Coordinates of C-alpha atoms (C1' of nucleotides) in Angstrom, one line a residue:
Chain Q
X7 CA 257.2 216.1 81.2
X8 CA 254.0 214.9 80.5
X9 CA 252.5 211.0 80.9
X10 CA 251.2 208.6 78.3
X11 CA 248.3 206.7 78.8
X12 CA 247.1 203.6 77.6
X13 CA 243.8 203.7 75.5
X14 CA 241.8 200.8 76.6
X15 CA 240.7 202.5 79.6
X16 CA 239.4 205.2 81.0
X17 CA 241.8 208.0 81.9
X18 CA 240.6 208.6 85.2
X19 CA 240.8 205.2 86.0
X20 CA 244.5 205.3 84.4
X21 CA 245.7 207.9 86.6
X22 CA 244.4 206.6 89.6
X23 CA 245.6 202.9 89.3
X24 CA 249.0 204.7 88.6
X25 CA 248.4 206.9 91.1
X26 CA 248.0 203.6 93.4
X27 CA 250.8 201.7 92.1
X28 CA 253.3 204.6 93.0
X29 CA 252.0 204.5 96.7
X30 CA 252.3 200.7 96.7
X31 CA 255.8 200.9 95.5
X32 CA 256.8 203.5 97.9
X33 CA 257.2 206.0 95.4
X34 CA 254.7 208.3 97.2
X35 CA 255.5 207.5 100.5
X36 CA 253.2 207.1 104.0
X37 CA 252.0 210.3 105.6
X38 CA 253.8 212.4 102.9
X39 CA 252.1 214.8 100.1
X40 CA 251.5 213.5 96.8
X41 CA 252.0 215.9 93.9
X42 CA 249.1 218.7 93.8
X43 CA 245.7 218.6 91.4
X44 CA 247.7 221.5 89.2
X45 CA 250.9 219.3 89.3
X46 CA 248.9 215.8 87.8
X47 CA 247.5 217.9 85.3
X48 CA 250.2 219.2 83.9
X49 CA 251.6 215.6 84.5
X50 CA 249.1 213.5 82.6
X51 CA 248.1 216.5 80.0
X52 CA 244.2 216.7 81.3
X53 CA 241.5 218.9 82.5
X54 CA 241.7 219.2 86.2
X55 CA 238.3 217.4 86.8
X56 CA 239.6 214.2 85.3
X57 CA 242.5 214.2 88.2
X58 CA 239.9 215.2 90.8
X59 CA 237.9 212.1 89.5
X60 CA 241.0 209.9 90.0
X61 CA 241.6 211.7 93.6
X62 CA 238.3 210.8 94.3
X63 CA 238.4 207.6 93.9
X64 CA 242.2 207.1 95.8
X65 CA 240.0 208.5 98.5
X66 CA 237.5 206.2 98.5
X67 CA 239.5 203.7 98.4
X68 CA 241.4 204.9 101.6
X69 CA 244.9 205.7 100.1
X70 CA 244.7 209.1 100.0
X71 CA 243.3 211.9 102.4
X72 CA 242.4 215.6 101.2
X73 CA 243.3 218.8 103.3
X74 CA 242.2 221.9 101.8
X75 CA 244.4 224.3 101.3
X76 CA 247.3 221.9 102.1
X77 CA 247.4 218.6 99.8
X78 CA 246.6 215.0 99.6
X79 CA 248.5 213.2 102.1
X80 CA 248.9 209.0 101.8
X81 CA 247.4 207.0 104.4
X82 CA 249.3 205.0 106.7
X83 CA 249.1 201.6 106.0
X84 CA 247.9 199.3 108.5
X85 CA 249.0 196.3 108.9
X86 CA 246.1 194.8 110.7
X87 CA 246.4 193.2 114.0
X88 CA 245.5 189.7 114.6
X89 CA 243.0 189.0 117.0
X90 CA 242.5 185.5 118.2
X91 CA 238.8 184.6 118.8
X92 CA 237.8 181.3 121.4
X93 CA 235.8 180.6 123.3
X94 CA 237.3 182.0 126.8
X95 CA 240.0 185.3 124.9
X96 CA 238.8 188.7 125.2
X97 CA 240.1 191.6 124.3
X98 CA 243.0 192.7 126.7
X99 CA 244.2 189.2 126.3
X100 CA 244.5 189.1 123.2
X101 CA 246.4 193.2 123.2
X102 CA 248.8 192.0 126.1
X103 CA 249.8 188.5 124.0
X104 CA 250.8 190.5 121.4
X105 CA 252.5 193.6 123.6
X106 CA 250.0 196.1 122.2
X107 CA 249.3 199.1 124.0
X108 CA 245.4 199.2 124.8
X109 CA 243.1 200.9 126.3
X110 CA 239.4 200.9 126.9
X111 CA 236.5 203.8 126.8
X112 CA 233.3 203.5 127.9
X113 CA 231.3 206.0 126.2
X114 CA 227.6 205.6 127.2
X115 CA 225.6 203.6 129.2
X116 CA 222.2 202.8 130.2
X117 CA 219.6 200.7 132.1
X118 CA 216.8 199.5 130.5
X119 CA 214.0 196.8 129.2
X120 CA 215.7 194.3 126.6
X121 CA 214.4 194.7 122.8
X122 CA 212.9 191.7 120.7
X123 CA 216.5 190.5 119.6
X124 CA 218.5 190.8 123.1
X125 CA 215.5 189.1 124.8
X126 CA 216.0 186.1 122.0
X127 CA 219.3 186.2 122.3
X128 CA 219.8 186.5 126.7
X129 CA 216.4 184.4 126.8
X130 CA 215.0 187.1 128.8
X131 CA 211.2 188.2 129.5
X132 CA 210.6 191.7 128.2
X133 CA 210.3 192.3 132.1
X134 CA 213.9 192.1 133.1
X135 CA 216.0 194.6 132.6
X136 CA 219.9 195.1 130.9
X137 CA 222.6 197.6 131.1
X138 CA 223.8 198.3 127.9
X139 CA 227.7 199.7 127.2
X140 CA 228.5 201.2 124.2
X141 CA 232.8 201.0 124.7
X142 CA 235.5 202.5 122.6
X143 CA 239.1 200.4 122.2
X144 CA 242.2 201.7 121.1
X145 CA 245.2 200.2 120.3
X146 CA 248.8 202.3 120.3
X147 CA 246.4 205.2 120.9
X148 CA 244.3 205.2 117.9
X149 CA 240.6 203.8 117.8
X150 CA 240.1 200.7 117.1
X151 CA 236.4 199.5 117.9
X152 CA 233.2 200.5 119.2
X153 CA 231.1 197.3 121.1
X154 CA 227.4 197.6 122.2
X155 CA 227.3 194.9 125.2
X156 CA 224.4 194.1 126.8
X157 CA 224.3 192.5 130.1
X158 CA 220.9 191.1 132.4
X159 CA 220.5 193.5 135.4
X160 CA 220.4 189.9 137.1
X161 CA 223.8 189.2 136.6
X162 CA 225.3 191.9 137.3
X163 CA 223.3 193.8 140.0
X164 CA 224.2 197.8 140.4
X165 CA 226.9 197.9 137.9
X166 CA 226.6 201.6 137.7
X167 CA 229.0 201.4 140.8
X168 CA 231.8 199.7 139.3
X169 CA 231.2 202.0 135.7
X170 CA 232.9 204.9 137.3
X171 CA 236.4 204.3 137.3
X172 CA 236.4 202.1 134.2
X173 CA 238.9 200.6 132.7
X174 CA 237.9 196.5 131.5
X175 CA 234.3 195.3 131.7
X176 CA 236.0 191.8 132.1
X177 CA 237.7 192.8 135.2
X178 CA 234.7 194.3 136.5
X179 CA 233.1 191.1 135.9
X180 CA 235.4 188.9 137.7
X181 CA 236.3 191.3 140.7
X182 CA 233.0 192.1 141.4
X183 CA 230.6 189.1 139.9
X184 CA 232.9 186.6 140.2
X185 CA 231.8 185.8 136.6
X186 CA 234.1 184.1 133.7
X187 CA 231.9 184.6 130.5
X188 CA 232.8 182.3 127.8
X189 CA 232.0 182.7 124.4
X190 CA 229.6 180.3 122.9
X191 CA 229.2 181.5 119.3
X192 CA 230.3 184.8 116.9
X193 CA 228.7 186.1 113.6
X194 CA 231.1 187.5 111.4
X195 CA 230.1 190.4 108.8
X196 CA 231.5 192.7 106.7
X197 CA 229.5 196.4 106.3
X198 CA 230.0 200.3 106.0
X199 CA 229.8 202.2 109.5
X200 CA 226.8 203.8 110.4
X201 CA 227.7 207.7 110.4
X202 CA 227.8 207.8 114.0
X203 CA 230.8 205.0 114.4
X204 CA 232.7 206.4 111.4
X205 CA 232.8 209.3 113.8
X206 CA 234.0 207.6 116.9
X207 CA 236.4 205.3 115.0
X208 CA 237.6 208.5 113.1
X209 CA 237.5 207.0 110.0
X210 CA 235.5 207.7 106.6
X211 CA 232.2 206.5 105.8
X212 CA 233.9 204.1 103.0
X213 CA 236.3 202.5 105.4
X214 CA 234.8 198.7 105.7
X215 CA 234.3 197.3 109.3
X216 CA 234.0 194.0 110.3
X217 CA 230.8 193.4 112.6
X218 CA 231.2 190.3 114.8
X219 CA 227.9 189.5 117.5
X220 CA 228.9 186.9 120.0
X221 CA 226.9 186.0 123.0
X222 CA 228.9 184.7 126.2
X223 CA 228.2 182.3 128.4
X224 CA 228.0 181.6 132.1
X225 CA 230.6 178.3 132.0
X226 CA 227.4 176.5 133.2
X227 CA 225.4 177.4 130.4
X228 CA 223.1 180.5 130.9
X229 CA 223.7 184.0 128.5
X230 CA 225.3 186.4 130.4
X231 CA 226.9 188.9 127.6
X232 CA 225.4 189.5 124.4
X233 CA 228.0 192.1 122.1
X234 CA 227.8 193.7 118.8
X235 CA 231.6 195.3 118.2
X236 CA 231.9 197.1 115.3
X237 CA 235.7 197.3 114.1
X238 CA 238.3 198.8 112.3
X239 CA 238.7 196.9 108.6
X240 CA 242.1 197.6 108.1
X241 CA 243.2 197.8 111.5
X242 CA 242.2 194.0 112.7
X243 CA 242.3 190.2 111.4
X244 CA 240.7 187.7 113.5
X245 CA 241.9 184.1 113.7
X246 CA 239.4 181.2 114.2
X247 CA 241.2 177.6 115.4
X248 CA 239.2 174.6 114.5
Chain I
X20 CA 209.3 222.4 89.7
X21 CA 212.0 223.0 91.3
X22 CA 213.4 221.7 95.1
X23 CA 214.4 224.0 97.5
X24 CA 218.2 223.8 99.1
X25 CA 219.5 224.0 102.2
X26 CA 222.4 227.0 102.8
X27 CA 224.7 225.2 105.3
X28 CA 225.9 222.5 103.0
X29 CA 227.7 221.8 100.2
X30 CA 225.3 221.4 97.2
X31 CA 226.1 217.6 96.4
X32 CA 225.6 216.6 99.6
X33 CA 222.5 218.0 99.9
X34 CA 220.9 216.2 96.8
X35 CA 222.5 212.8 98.3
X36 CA 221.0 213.0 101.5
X37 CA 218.0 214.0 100.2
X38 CA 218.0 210.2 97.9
X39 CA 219.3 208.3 100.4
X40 CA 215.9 209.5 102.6
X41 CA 213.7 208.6 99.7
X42 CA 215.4 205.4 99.6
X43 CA 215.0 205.0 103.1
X44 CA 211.5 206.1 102.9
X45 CA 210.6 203.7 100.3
X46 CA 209.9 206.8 98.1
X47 CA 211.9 205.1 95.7
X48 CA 211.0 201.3 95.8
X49 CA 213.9 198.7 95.5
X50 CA 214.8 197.3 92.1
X51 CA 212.9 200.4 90.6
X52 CA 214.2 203.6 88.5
X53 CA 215.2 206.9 90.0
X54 CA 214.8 209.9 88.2
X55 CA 217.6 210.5 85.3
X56 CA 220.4 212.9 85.6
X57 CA 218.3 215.2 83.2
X58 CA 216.1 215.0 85.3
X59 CA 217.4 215.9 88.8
X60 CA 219.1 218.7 87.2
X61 CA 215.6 220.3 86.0
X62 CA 214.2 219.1 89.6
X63 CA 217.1 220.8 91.6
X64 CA 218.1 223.7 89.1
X65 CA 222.0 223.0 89.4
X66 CA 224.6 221.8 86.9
X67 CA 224.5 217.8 85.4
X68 CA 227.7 217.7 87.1
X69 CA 226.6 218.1 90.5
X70 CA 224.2 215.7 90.3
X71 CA 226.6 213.2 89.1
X72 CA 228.6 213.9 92.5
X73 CA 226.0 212.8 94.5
X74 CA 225.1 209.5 92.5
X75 CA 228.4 208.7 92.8
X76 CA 227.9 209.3 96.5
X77 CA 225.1 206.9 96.6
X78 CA 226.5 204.8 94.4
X79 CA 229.8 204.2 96.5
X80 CA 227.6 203.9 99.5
X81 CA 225.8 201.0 97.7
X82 CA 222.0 202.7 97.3
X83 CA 221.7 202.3 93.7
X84 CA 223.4 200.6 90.7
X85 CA 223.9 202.7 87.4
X86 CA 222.9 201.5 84.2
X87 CA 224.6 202.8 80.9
X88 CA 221.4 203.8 78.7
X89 CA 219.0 202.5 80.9
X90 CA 219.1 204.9 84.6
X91 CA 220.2 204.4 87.9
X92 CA 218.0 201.7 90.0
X93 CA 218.1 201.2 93.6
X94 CA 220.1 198.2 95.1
X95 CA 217.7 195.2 96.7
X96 CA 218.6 195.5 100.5
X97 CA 219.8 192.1 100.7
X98 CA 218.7 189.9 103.9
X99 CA 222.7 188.1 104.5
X100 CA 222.4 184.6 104.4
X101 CA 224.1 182.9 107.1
X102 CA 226.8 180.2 106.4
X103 CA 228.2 178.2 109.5
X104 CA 231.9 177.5 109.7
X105 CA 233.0 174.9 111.3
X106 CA 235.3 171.9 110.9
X107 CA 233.8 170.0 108.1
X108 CA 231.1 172.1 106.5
X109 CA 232.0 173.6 102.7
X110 CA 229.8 175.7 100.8
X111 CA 227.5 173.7 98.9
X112 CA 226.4 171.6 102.5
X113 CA 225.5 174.9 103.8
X114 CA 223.4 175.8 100.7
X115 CA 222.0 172.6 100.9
X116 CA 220.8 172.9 104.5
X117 CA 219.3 176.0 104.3
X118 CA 217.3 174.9 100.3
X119 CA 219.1 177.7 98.6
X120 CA 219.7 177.8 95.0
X121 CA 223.5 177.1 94.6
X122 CA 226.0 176.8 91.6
X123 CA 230.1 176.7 91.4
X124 CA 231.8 178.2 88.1
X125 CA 235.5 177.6 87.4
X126 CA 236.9 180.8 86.4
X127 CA 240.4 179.7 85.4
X128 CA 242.9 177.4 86.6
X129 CA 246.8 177.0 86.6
X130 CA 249.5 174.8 87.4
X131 CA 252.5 176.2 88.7
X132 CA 254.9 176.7 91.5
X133 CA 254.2 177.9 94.9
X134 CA 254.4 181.9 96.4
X135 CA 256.5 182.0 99.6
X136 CA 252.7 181.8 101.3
X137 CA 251.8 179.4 99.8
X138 CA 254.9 177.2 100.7
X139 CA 254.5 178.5 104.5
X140 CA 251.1 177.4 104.7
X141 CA 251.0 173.9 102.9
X142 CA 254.3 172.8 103.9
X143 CA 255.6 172.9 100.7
X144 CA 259.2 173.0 99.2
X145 CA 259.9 175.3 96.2
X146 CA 259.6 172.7 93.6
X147 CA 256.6 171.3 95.3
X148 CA 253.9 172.0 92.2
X149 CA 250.5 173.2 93.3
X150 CA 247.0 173.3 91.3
X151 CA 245.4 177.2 91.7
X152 CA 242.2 177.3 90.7
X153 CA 239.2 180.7 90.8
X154 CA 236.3 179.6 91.5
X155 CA 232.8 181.7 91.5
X156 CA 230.0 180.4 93.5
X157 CA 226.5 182.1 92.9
X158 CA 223.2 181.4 95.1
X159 CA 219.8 182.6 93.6
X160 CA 222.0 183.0 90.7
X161 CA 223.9 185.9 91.8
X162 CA 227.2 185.9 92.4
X163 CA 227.9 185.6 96.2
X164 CA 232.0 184.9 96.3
X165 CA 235.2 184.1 94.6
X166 CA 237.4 182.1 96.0
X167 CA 241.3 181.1 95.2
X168 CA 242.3 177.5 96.4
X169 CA 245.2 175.9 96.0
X170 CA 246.5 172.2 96.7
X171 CA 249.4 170.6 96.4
X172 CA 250.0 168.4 92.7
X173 CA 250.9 165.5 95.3
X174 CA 247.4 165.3 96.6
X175 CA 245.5 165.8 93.4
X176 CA 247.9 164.5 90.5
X177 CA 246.1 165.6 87.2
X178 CA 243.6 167.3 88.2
X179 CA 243.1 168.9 85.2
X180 CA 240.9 166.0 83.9
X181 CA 238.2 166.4 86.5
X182 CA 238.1 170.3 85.7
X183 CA 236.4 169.6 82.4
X184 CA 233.0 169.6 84.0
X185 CA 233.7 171.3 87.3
X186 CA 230.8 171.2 89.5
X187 CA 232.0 171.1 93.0
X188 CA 235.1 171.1 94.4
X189 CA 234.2 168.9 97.2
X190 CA 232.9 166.5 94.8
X191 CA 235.9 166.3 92.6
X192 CA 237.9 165.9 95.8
X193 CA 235.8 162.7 97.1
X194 CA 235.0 161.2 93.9
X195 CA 238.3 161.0 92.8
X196 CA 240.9 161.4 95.3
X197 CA 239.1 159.8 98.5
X198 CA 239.9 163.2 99.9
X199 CA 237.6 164.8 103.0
X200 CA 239.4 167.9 103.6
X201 CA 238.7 169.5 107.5
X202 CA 239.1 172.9 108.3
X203 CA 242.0 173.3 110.5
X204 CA 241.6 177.6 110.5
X205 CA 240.1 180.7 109.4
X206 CA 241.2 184.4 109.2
X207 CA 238.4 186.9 109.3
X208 CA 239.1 190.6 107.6
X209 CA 237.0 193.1 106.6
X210 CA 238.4 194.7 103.2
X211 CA 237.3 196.4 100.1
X212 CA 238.2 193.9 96.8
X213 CA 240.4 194.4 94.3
X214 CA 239.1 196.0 91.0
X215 CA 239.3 192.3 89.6
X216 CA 237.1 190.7 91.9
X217 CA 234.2 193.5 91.7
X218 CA 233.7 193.1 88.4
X219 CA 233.4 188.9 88.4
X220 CA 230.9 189.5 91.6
X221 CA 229.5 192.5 89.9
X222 CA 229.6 195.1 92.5
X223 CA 230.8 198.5 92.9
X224 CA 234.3 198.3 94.1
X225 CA 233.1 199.9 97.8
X226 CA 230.9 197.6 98.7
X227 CA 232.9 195.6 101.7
X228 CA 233.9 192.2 101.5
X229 CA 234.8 189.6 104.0
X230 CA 237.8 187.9 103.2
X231 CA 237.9 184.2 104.3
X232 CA 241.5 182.8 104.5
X233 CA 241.3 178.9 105.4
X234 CA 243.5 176.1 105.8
X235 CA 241.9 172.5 105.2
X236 CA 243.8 169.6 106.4
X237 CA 244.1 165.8 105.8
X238 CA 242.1 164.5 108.5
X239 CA 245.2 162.7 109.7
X240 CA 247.1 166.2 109.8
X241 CA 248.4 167.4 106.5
X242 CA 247.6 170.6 105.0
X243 CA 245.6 170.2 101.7
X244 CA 243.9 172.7 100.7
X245 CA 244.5 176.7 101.6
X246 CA 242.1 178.9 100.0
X247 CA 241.0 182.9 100.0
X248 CA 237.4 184.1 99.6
X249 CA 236.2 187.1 98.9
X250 CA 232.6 187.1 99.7
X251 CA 229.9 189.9 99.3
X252 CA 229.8 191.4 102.7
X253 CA 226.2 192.1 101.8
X254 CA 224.9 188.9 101.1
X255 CA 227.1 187.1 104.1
X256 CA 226.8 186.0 107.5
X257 CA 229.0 183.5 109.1
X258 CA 228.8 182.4 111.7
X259 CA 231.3 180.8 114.1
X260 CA 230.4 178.2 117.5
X261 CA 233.1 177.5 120.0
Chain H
dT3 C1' 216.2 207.6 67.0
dA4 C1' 215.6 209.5 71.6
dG5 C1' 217.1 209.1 76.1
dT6 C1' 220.4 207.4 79.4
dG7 C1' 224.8 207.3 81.8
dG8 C1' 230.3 207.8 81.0
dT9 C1' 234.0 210.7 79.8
dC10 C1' 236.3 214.9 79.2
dT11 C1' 237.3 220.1 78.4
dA12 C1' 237.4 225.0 79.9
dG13 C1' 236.8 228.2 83.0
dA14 C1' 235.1 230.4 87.4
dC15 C1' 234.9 231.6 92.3
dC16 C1' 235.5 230.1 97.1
dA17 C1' 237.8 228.6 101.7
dC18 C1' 241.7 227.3 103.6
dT19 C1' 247.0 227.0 104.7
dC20 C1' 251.4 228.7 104.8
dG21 C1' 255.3 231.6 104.4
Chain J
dG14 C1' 249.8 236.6 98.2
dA15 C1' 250.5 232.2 96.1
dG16 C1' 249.1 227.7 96.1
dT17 C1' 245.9 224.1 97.5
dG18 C1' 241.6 221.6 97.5
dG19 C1' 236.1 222.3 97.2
dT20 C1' 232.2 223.6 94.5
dC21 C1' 229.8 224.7 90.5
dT22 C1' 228.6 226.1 85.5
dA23 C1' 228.3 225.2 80.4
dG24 C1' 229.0 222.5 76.9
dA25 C1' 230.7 218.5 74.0
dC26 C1' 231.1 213.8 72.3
dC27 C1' 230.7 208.8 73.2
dA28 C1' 228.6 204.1 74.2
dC29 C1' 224.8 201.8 75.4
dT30 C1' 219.5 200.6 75.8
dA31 C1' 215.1 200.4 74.2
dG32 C1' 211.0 201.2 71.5

DNA sequence: TAGTGGTCTAGACCACTCG
DNA sequence: GAGTGGTCTAGACCACTAG
C-alpha cells in the first residue's frame, strides 16, 4: 500500500509533516517505534535518502529519536511545568507548590576573583572574591536545569563548609547566613545549549533552552546572588504577575 | 588541494566542526560567502552529499543562511536587543526609548468566535465575537516577531475600519477606543516555531524562539487584549524587574 | 549561460540490536 | 542472521541568481 503525495511541496517535507501529524494524533504513539526507514519507503514509493531527509528533520525538531540498530522511537511529550517567577520564589518553592518531585545537584564549584560582568552586576572591586556553583535540577528525576550562581565571598564567608552535604543553596543561605535574597530583576532569552549543557541536561544540541539571569537582593538593597540558569525548553513555562 | 581528515569521526561531522571553527575564527567573515558545495567537495575529496550533511548541520545550528543560486553566507551574530516588560510598556515605547528603527505590518485579520482559550482568558461567552489579528513587527527592517492578539468585538466594535492603515496597535487602541491596555501577566517559553512563523520572520525553523503569552487588562480590571508572540530568540532580550 | 543550492534515485558497506 | 539506522559514492534534473 503505497502513499500519495501532494505536488506543491517537497516530498521530504511531505513525509515528514505527515510523519508529524500521525504523532500529534496519537497514531504513532509516545516512547513507541515508528515504522522503519525500509518500511516508509516502501510506504511513500521513494529512495531511502528522501525518508532519512524527513527523519532528519523529525529529529531536529525533537519528535523523533534514532537508535541504531533498533528504530526511531517518539519522544515523550512534555507538558512543560510552570514556574512562577517574583521577586522572593525560588526554585523548591515553586516544585513543592506544585507537588513535584525535585531535587538539586551541585556539580562544580569554585572560589575565585569576579569577571568584568559579575563585578558590574554584584558592584564588586576586581579584589573581592566569589564562589561560583554550577547546580543541576531535576524534576520527577529527569534534568531540568543547569544555573551558574555566583555569590561575594563577603556574604557568605567559608561556604565550602556547608557545600558538602548539599541539598538547597537557599537553605544554606538562610541556616547558615541568615540571608533571604530577593529577586530584583530577570532577563529572559531564548538560545541553543552550549555542547557542554546539552550534555548535562541530556538533551540534543537543537533542543531550545530558555536562559533567564536574575540578580538577588539583600531585602535592604545590596547584590548578594547573581544566576545565569540555563533550562529545559520544553520542560518549563515561567509565569510573570504584573 | 585537498584537507586532511580526522579517523575517529564520522565524515560530516568532521567538515562541520571544521566551519563552525572558521566561523568562530573569523576565517569566514559575517555576512560574507563560504566556499560552494563544488567547492568543499574538491577541498575535502568526499561526495557532494556529504557536504550537504554538514551545511545542513550549520545551517540548523544557525551559522549560515543558504541562498538558492547564490551560496551559503554566514549569519550576522546578532547583539539581542533588550525590551523591558512591565505593566504599561508595548513594543513601539520600547523601540522608541532605545532610537531603534521600528515598523508594525498587519498580516491578516479575522473576525470570528472564540477557542475555548480564548474564552478562559478574556472572560468570554461562546457567542462573545473577538477580532484576531497577525501582526509582524520588524526593527532595522528585519523582522524581529509575530504576534497574535485578540480582543473582544465589545471593546473595539468595528475595528476593521481602523485596519486600513494599521500602524500601531497601541495607536489604533487610544485614538479610537480611549483604550490603555496594562499588562496584567506574561508566560515565558522557550520553543522552536511552527513552520508558518519561520518563514514570515525568515529564519530556519531551529533557530529558538521565545514565546510571549500576555494578558492586557482594562485598567479598571477587565481583560482586553490576550496575545502570543513569537519573537526571534536571537535578536531578543527581555527583561523583567520585580 | 555558467554556477549555485534543492531534490531525488540507485546502490554500497558498516555498526549495532535482537532473537 | 535478519533487520535497523549511519555513512558514503555517483549521477541526474530542477529552480534560482547573476553577469
Amino acid at each position: 500500500m503505497t502513499m500519495k503525495l501532494n505536488e506543491d511541496m517537497p516530498c521530504h517535507l511531505e513525509i515528514s509533516e505527515y510523519l508529524i501529524r500521525n504523532i500529534q494524533s496519537g497514531i504513532f504513539r509516545e516512547n513507541e517505534k515508528i515504522p522503519s526507514e525500509n518500511e516508509l519507503c516502501l510506504k511513500f514509493n521513494v529512495n531511502r535518502h528522501v525518508i532519512r531527509q524527513a527523519l532528519t528533520r523529525l529529529t531536529n525538531l525533537g519528535w523523533i529519536t534514532p537508535f541504531q540498530g533498533k528504530g526511531c522511537y517518539v519522544n515523550s511529550l512534555q507538558k512543560p511545568i510552570q514556574y512562577v517567577l517574583s521577586s522572593n520564589t525560588r526554585f523548591s518553592d515553586n516544585m513543592e507548590n506544585l507537588g513535584v518531585v525535585h531535587q538539586s545537584k551541585l556539580l562544580s564549584w569554585e572560589k575565585g576573583l569576579p569577571s568584568r560582568v559579575e563585578m558590574k552586576n554584584l558592584l564588586l572591586s576586581e579584589k573581592q572574591a566569589v564562589y561560583r556553583l554550577e547546580i543541576l535540577r531535576f524534576i520527577e528525576g529527569q534534568p531540568l536545569s543547569v544555573t551558574t550562581t555566583v555569590m561575594p565571598e563577603e556574604e557568605v564567608p567559608q561556604l565550602e563548609i556547608y557545600l558538602q552535604e548539599f541539598k538547597s543553596l537557599y537553605q544554606i543561605m538562610l541556616d547558615h547566613y541568615q540571608l533571604r535574597p530577593v529577586r530584583s530583576r530577570s532577563i529572559f532569552q531564548a538560545s541553543l545549549p552550549l555542547l557542554r549543557d546539552a550534555k548535562v541536561l541530556e538533551i540534543p544540541e537543537n533542543i531550545p533552552i530558555i536562559q533567564i539571569e536574575s540578580l538577588m537582593n539583600h531585602p535592604t538593597g545590596n547584590s548578594i546572588e547573581y544566576s545565569i540558569a540555563r533550562i529545559r525548553g520544553d520542560m518549563h513555562k515561567c509565569l510573570v504577575e504584573f
